[in-house]
mmCIF file with all atom_site columns, C-alpha atoms in Angstrom:
data_model
loop_
_atom_site.group_PDB
_atom_site.id
_atom_site.type_symbol
_atom_site.label_atom_id
_atom_site.label_alt_id
_atom_site.label_comp_id
_atom_site.label_asym_id
_atom_site.label_entity_id
_atom_site.label_seq_id
_atom_site.pdbx_PDB_ins_code
_atom_site.Cartn_x
_atom_site.Cartn_y
_atom_site.Cartn_z
_atom_site.occupancy
_atom_site.B_iso_or_equiv
_atom_site.pdbx_formal_charge
_atom_site.auth_seq_id
_atom_site.auth_comp_id
_atom_site.auth_asym_id
_atom_site.auth_atom_id
_atom_site.pdbx_PDB_model_num
ATOM 1   C CA . MET A 1 1   ? 99.727  189.933 2.848   1.00 57.00 ? 1   MET A CA 1
ATOM 2   C CA . LYS A 1 2   ? 97.283  192.176 1.207   1.00 79.00 ? 2   LYS A CA 1
ATOM 3   C CA . SER A 1 3   ? 96.218  191.375 -2.259  1.00 89.00 ? 3   SER A CA 1
ATOM 4   C CA . PRO A 1 4   ? 95.010  194.248 -4.414  1.00 93.00 ? 4   PRO A CA 1
ATOM 5   C CA . LEU A 1 5   ? 93.063  191.734 -6.489  1.00 95.00 ? 5   LEU A CA 1
ATOM 6   C CA . LEU A 1 6   ? 91.265  190.331 -3.291  1.00 94.00 ? 6   LEU A CA 1
ATOM 7   C CA . GLU A 1 7   ? 90.584  193.881 -2.097  1.00 96.00 ? 7   GLU A CA 1
ATOM 8   C CA . LYS A 1 8   ? 89.049  194.864 -5.423  1.00 97.00 ? 8   LYS A CA 1
ATOM 9   C CA . SER A 1 9   ? 86.975  191.724 -5.543  1.00 97.00 ? 9   SER A CA 1
ATOM 10  C CA . LEU A 1 10  ? 85.724  192.574 -2.055  1.00 97.00 ? 10  LEU A CA 1
ATOM 11  C CA . ASP A 1 11  ? 84.777  196.061 -3.081  1.00 97.00 ? 11  ASP A CA 1
ATOM 12  C CA . PHE A 1 12  ? 82.965  194.686 -6.163  1.00 98.00 ? 12  PHE A CA 1
ATOM 13  C CA . ALA A 1 13  ? 81.032  192.077 -4.093  1.00 98.00 ? 13  ALA A CA 1
ATOM 14  C CA . THR A 1 14  ? 80.134  194.695 -1.473  1.00 98.00 ? 14  THR A CA 1
ATOM 15  C CA . GLN A 1 15  ? 78.803  197.015 -4.218  1.00 98.00 ? 15  GLN A CA 1
ATOM 16  C CA . ILE A 1 16  ? 76.650  194.268 -5.674  1.00 98.00 ? 16  ILE A CA 1
ATOM 17  C CA . VAL A 1 17  ? 75.286  193.121 -2.291  1.00 98.00 ? 17  VAL A CA 1
ATOM 18  C CA . LEU A 1 18  ? 74.234  196.698 -1.613  1.00 97.00 ? 18  LEU A CA 1
ATOM 19  C CA . PHE A 1 19  ? 72.824  196.942 -5.195  1.00 97.00 ? 19  PHE A CA 1
ATOM 20  C CA . TYR A 1 20  ? 70.839  193.590 -4.701  1.00 96.00 ? 20  TYR A CA 1
ATOM 21  C CA . GLU A 1 21  ? 69.459  194.879 -1.305  1.00 96.00 ? 21  GLU A CA 1
ATOM 22  C CA . ALA A 1 22  ? 68.164  198.130 -3.180  1.00 95.00 ? 22  ALA A CA 1
ATOM 23  C CA . PHE A 1 23  ? 66.908  196.214 -6.176  1.00 95.00 ? 23  PHE A CA 1
ATOM 24  C CA . SER A 1 24  ? 65.007  193.522 -4.065  1.00 93.00 ? 24  SER A CA 1
ATOM 25  C CA . LYS A 1 25  ? 63.021  196.473 -2.588  1.00 93.00 ? 25  LYS A CA 1
ATOM 26  C CA . THR A 1 26  ? 61.714  197.601 -5.968  1.00 91.00 ? 26  THR A CA 1
ATOM 27  C CA . ARG A 1 27  ? 59.322  194.636 -6.081  1.00 86.00 ? 27  ARG A CA 1
ATOM 28  C CA . LYS A 1 28  ? 60.435  193.778 -9.497  1.00 88.00 ? 28  LYS A CA 1
ATOM 29  C CA . ASP A 1 29  ? 61.463  190.244 -10.481 1.00 89.00 ? 29  ASP A CA 1
ATOM 30  C CA . THR A 1 30  ? 64.813  189.673 -8.914  1.00 90.00 ? 30  THR A CA 1
ATOM 31  C CA . THR A 1 31  ? 65.895  186.704 -11.027 1.00 94.00 ? 31  THR A CA 1
ATOM 32  C CA . ILE A 1 32  ? 68.640  188.612 -12.932 1.00 95.00 ? 32  ILE A CA 1
ATOM 33  C CA . ALA A 1 33  ? 69.773  190.476 -9.813  1.00 95.00 ? 33  ALA A CA 1
ATOM 34  C CA . LYS A 1 34  ? 70.208  187.121 -7.979  1.00 96.00 ? 34  LYS A CA 1
ATOM 35  C CA . GLN A 1 35  ? 72.305  185.855 -10.779 1.00 97.00 ? 35  GLN A CA 1
ATOM 36  C CA . LEU A 1 36  ? 74.430  188.870 -10.541 1.00 98.00 ? 36  LEU A CA 1
ATOM 37  C CA . LEU A 1 37  ? 74.739  188.515 -6.783  1.00 98.00 ? 37  LEU A CA 1
ATOM 38  C CA . ARG A 1 38  ? 75.813  184.905 -7.097  1.00 98.00 ? 38  ARG A CA 1
ATOM 39  C CA . SER A 1 39  ? 78.444  185.527 -9.710  1.00 98.00 ? 39  SER A CA 1
ATOM 40  C CA . ALA A 1 40  ? 79.876  188.705 -8.153  1.00 98.00 ? 40  ALA A CA 1
ATOM 41  C CA . THR A 1 41  ? 80.361  187.295 -4.697  1.00 98.00 ? 41  THR A CA 1
ATOM 42  C CA . SER A 1 42  ? 81.808  184.208 -6.310  1.00 98.00 ? 42  SER A CA 1
ATOM 43  C CA . VAL A 1 43  ? 84.637  186.219 -7.774  1.00 98.00 ? 43  VAL A CA 1
ATOM 44  C CA . GLY A 1 44  ? 86.298  187.068 -4.523  1.00 96.00 ? 44  GLY A CA 1
ATOM 45  C CA . ALA A 1 45  ? 85.634  183.627 -2.969  1.00 97.00 ? 45  ALA A CA 1
ATOM 46  C CA . ASN A 1 46  ? 87.435  181.981 -5.776  1.00 97.00 ? 46  ASN A CA 1
ATOM 47  C CA . ILE A 1 47  ? 90.378  184.341 -5.565  1.00 96.00 ? 47  ILE A CA 1
ATOM 48  C CA . ASN A 1 48  ? 90.567  183.694 -1.860  1.00 94.00 ? 48  ASN A CA 1
ATOM 49  C CA . GLU A 1 49  ? 90.542  180.006 -2.662  1.00 94.00 ? 49  GLU A CA 1
ATOM 50  C CA . ALA A 1 50  ? 93.311  180.407 -5.061  1.00 93.00 ? 50  ALA A CA 1
ATOM 51  C CA . VAL A 1 51  ? 95.505  182.080 -2.455  1.00 89.00 ? 51  VAL A CA 1
ATOM 52  C CA . TYR A 1 52  ? 95.156  178.949 -0.325  1.00 89.00 ? 52  TYR A CA 1
ATOM 53  C CA . GLY A 1 53  ? 95.324  176.460 -3.103  1.00 84.00 ? 53  GLY A CA 1
ATOM 54  C CA . ASN A 1 54  ? 97.520  173.309 -2.726  1.00 88.00 ? 54  ASN A CA 1
ATOM 55  C CA . SER A 1 55  ? 99.329  173.623 -5.971  1.00 91.00 ? 55  SER A CA 1
ATOM 56  C CA . LYS A 1 56  ? 100.166 176.012 -8.790  1.00 92.00 ? 56  LYS A CA 1
ATOM 57  C CA . ALA A 1 57  ? 97.533  174.125 -10.963 1.00 93.00 ? 57  ALA A CA 1
ATOM 58  C CA . ASP A 1 58  ? 94.914  174.579 -8.298  1.00 94.00 ? 58  ASP A CA 1
ATOM 59  C CA . PHE A 1 59  ? 95.896  178.318 -7.998  1.00 94.00 ? 59  PHE A CA 1
ATOM 60  C CA . ILE A 1 60  ? 95.521  178.890 -11.742 1.00 95.00 ? 60  ILE A CA 1
ATOM 61  C CA . SER A 1 61  ? 92.235  176.750 -11.837 1.00 96.00 ? 61  SER A CA 1
ATOM 62  C CA . LYS A 1 62  ? 90.558  179.003 -9.095  1.00 97.00 ? 62  LYS A CA 1
ATOM 63  C CA . LEU A 1 63  ? 91.653  182.152 -10.849 1.00 97.00 ? 63  LEU A CA 1
ATOM 64  C CA . HIS A 1 64  ? 90.124  180.793 -14.180 1.00 98.00 ? 64  HIS A CA 1
ATOM 65  C CA . ILE A 1 65  ? 86.833  180.237 -12.283 1.00 98.00 ? 65  ILE A CA 1
ATOM 66  C CA . ALA A 1 66  ? 87.012  183.782 -10.860 1.00 98.00 ? 66  ALA A CA 1
ATOM 67  C CA . LEU A 1 67  ? 87.595  185.068 -14.456 1.00 98.00 ? 67  LEU A CA 1
ATOM 68  C CA . LYS A 1 68  ? 84.519  183.139 -15.659 1.00 98.00 ? 68  LYS A CA 1
ATOM 69  C CA . GLU A 1 69  ? 82.528  184.543 -12.706 1.00 98.00 ? 69  GLU A CA 1
ATOM 70  C CA . THR A 1 70  ? 83.665  188.124 -13.536 1.00 98.00 ? 70  THR A CA 1
ATOM 71  C CA . GLY A 1 71  ? 82.723  187.745 -17.161 1.00 98.00 ? 71  GLY A CA 1
ATOM 72  C CA . GLU A 1 72  ? 79.333  186.361 -16.077 1.00 98.00 ? 72  GLU A CA 1
ATOM 73  C CA . SER A 1 73  ? 78.916  189.431 -13.661 1.00 98.00 ? 73  SER A CA 1
ATOM 74  C CA . ILE A 1 74  ? 79.694  191.794 -16.446 1.00 98.00 ? 74  ILE A CA 1
ATOM 75  C CA . TYR A 1 75  ? 77.051  190.082 -18.592 1.00 98.00 ? 75  TYR A CA 1
ATOM 76  C CA . TRP A 1 76  ? 74.224  190.500 -15.934 1.00 98.00 ? 76  TRP A CA 1
ATOM 77  C CA . LEU A 1 77  ? 75.340  194.082 -15.075 1.00 98.00 ? 77  LEU A CA 1
ATOM 78  C CA . THR A 1 78  ? 75.066  194.999 -18.841 1.00 98.00 ? 78  THR A CA 1
ATOM 79  C CA . LEU A 1 79  ? 71.660  193.331 -19.050 1.00 97.00 ? 79  LEU A CA 1
ATOM 80  C CA . LEU A 1 80  ? 70.327  195.223 -15.949 1.00 96.00 ? 80  LEU A CA 1
ATOM 81  C CA . GLN A 1 81  ? 71.704  198.422 -17.392 1.00 97.00 ? 81  GLN A CA 1
ATOM 82  C CA . ARG A 1 82  ? 69.950  197.811 -20.704 1.00 97.00 ? 82  ARG A CA 1
ATOM 83  C CA . THR A 1 83  ? 66.696  196.916 -19.087 1.00 94.00 ? 83  THR A CA 1
ATOM 84  C CA . GLN A 1 84  ? 66.655  200.171 -16.948 1.00 93.00 ? 84  GLN A CA 1
ATOM 85  C CA . LEU A 1 85  ? 64.678  198.491 -14.252 1.00 91.00 ? 85  LEU A CA 1
ATOM 86  C CA . MET A 1 86  ? 66.429  200.477 -11.689 1.00 92.00 ? 86  MET A CA 1
ATOM 87  C CA . GLN A 1 87  ? 68.713  203.598 -11.645 1.00 93.00 ? 87  GLN A CA 1
ATOM 88  C CA . TYR A 1 88  ? 72.159  202.688 -10.570 1.00 95.00 ? 88  TYR A CA 1
ATOM 89  C CA . ASP A 1 89  ? 75.761  203.587 -11.423 1.00 95.00 ? 89  ASP A CA 1
ATOM 90  C CA . TYR A 1 90  ? 76.213  200.622 -13.635 1.00 97.00 ? 90  TYR A CA 1
ATOM 91  C CA . ASP A 1 91  ? 79.113  202.288 -15.353 1.00 97.00 ? 91  ASP A CA 1
ATOM 92  C CA . ALA A 1 92  ? 81.226  202.372 -12.160 1.00 97.00 ? 92  ALA A CA 1
ATOM 93  C CA . ALA A 1 93  ? 80.480  198.753 -11.301 1.00 98.00 ? 93  ALA A CA 1
ATOM 94  C CA . LEU A 1 94  ? 81.298  197.606 -14.865 1.00 98.00 ? 94  LEU A CA 1
ATOM 95  C CA . ALA A 1 95  ? 84.534  199.532 -14.770 1.00 98.00 ? 95  ALA A CA 1
ATOM 96  C CA . LEU A 1 96  ? 85.581  197.784 -11.507 1.00 98.00 ? 96  LEU A CA 1
ATOM 97  C CA . ALA A 1 97  ? 84.582  194.349 -12.960 1.00 98.00 ? 97  ALA A CA 1
ATOM 98  C CA . GLU A 1 98  ? 86.596  195.116 -16.121 1.00 98.00 ? 98  GLU A CA 1
ATOM 99  C CA . GLU A 1 99  ? 89.631  196.101 -13.967 1.00 98.00 ? 99  GLU A CA 1
ATOM 100 C CA . ILE A 1 100 ? 89.248  192.838 -11.981 1.00 98.00 ? 100 ILE A CA 1
ATOM 101 C CA . LYS A 1 101 ? 89.085  190.977 -15.207 1.00 98.00 ? 101 LYS A CA 1
ATOM 102 C CA . ARG A 1 102 ? 92.342  192.515 -16.487 1.00 98.00 ? 102 ARG A CA 1
ATOM 103 C CA . MET A 1 103 ? 94.007  191.814 -13.157 1.00 98.00 ? 103 MET A CA 1
ATOM 104 C CA . LEU A 1 104 ? 92.792  188.112 -13.300 1.00 98.00 ? 104 LEU A CA 1
ATOM 105 C CA . ILE A 1 105 ? 94.208  187.644 -16.835 1.00 97.00 ? 105 ILE A CA 1
ATOM 106 C CA . ALA A 1 106 ? 97.566  189.236 -15.875 1.00 97.00 ? 106 ALA A CA 1
ATOM 107 C CA . SER A 1 107 ? 97.750  186.982 -12.730 1.00 95.00 ? 107 SER A CA 1
ATOM 108 C CA . ILE A 1 108 ? 96.861  183.834 -14.719 1.00 95.00 ? 108 ILE A CA 1
ATOM 109 C CA . ASN A 1 109 ? 99.429  184.621 -17.374 1.00 96.00 ? 109 ASN A CA 1
ATOM 110 C CA . THR A 1 110 ? 102.085 185.452 -14.729 1.00 94.00 ? 110 THR A CA 1
ATOM 111 C CA . ALA A 1 111 ? 101.381 182.106 -12.845 1.00 93.00 ? 111 ALA A CA 1
ATOM 112 C CA . LYS A 1 112 ? 101.681 180.203 -16.080 1.00 92.00 ? 112 LYS A CA 1
ATOM 113 C CA . GLN A 1 113 ? 105.002 181.634 -17.055 1.00 92.00 ? 113 GLN A CA 1
ATOM 114 C CA . LYS A 1 114 ? 106.582 181.140 -13.678 1.00 77.00 ? 114 LYS A CA 1
ATOM 115 C CA . SER A 1 115 ? 108.647 177.874 -13.381 1.00 55.00 ? 115 SER A CA 1
ATOM 116 C CA . PRO A 1 116 ? 107.194 175.109 -11.219 1.00 59.00 ? 116 PRO A CA 1
#
């Protein structure tokens, strides 16, 4: 079964991995970029774990973690955009992260409304 949410999270993680590789070559401090790399790749990992959760509560819990990681990724992307340390299409990455956030919120709400 293909999950649009998982596919988008993989696209997002891929974009950020490639961003990090380019950023690390600028010889600027990579602390913020590393934080972004960790949070952005964690989004999809937690969505994937949710798919294989042992219970509805586990599923919802993993989606909540993915939502938190998405929010953190948005924060780091916004900070990097404001610092202008590197030219990058931050708006596209932020738009994808916002889309993932909306999808996660909808998925969590749907899972909570379904009967056990």
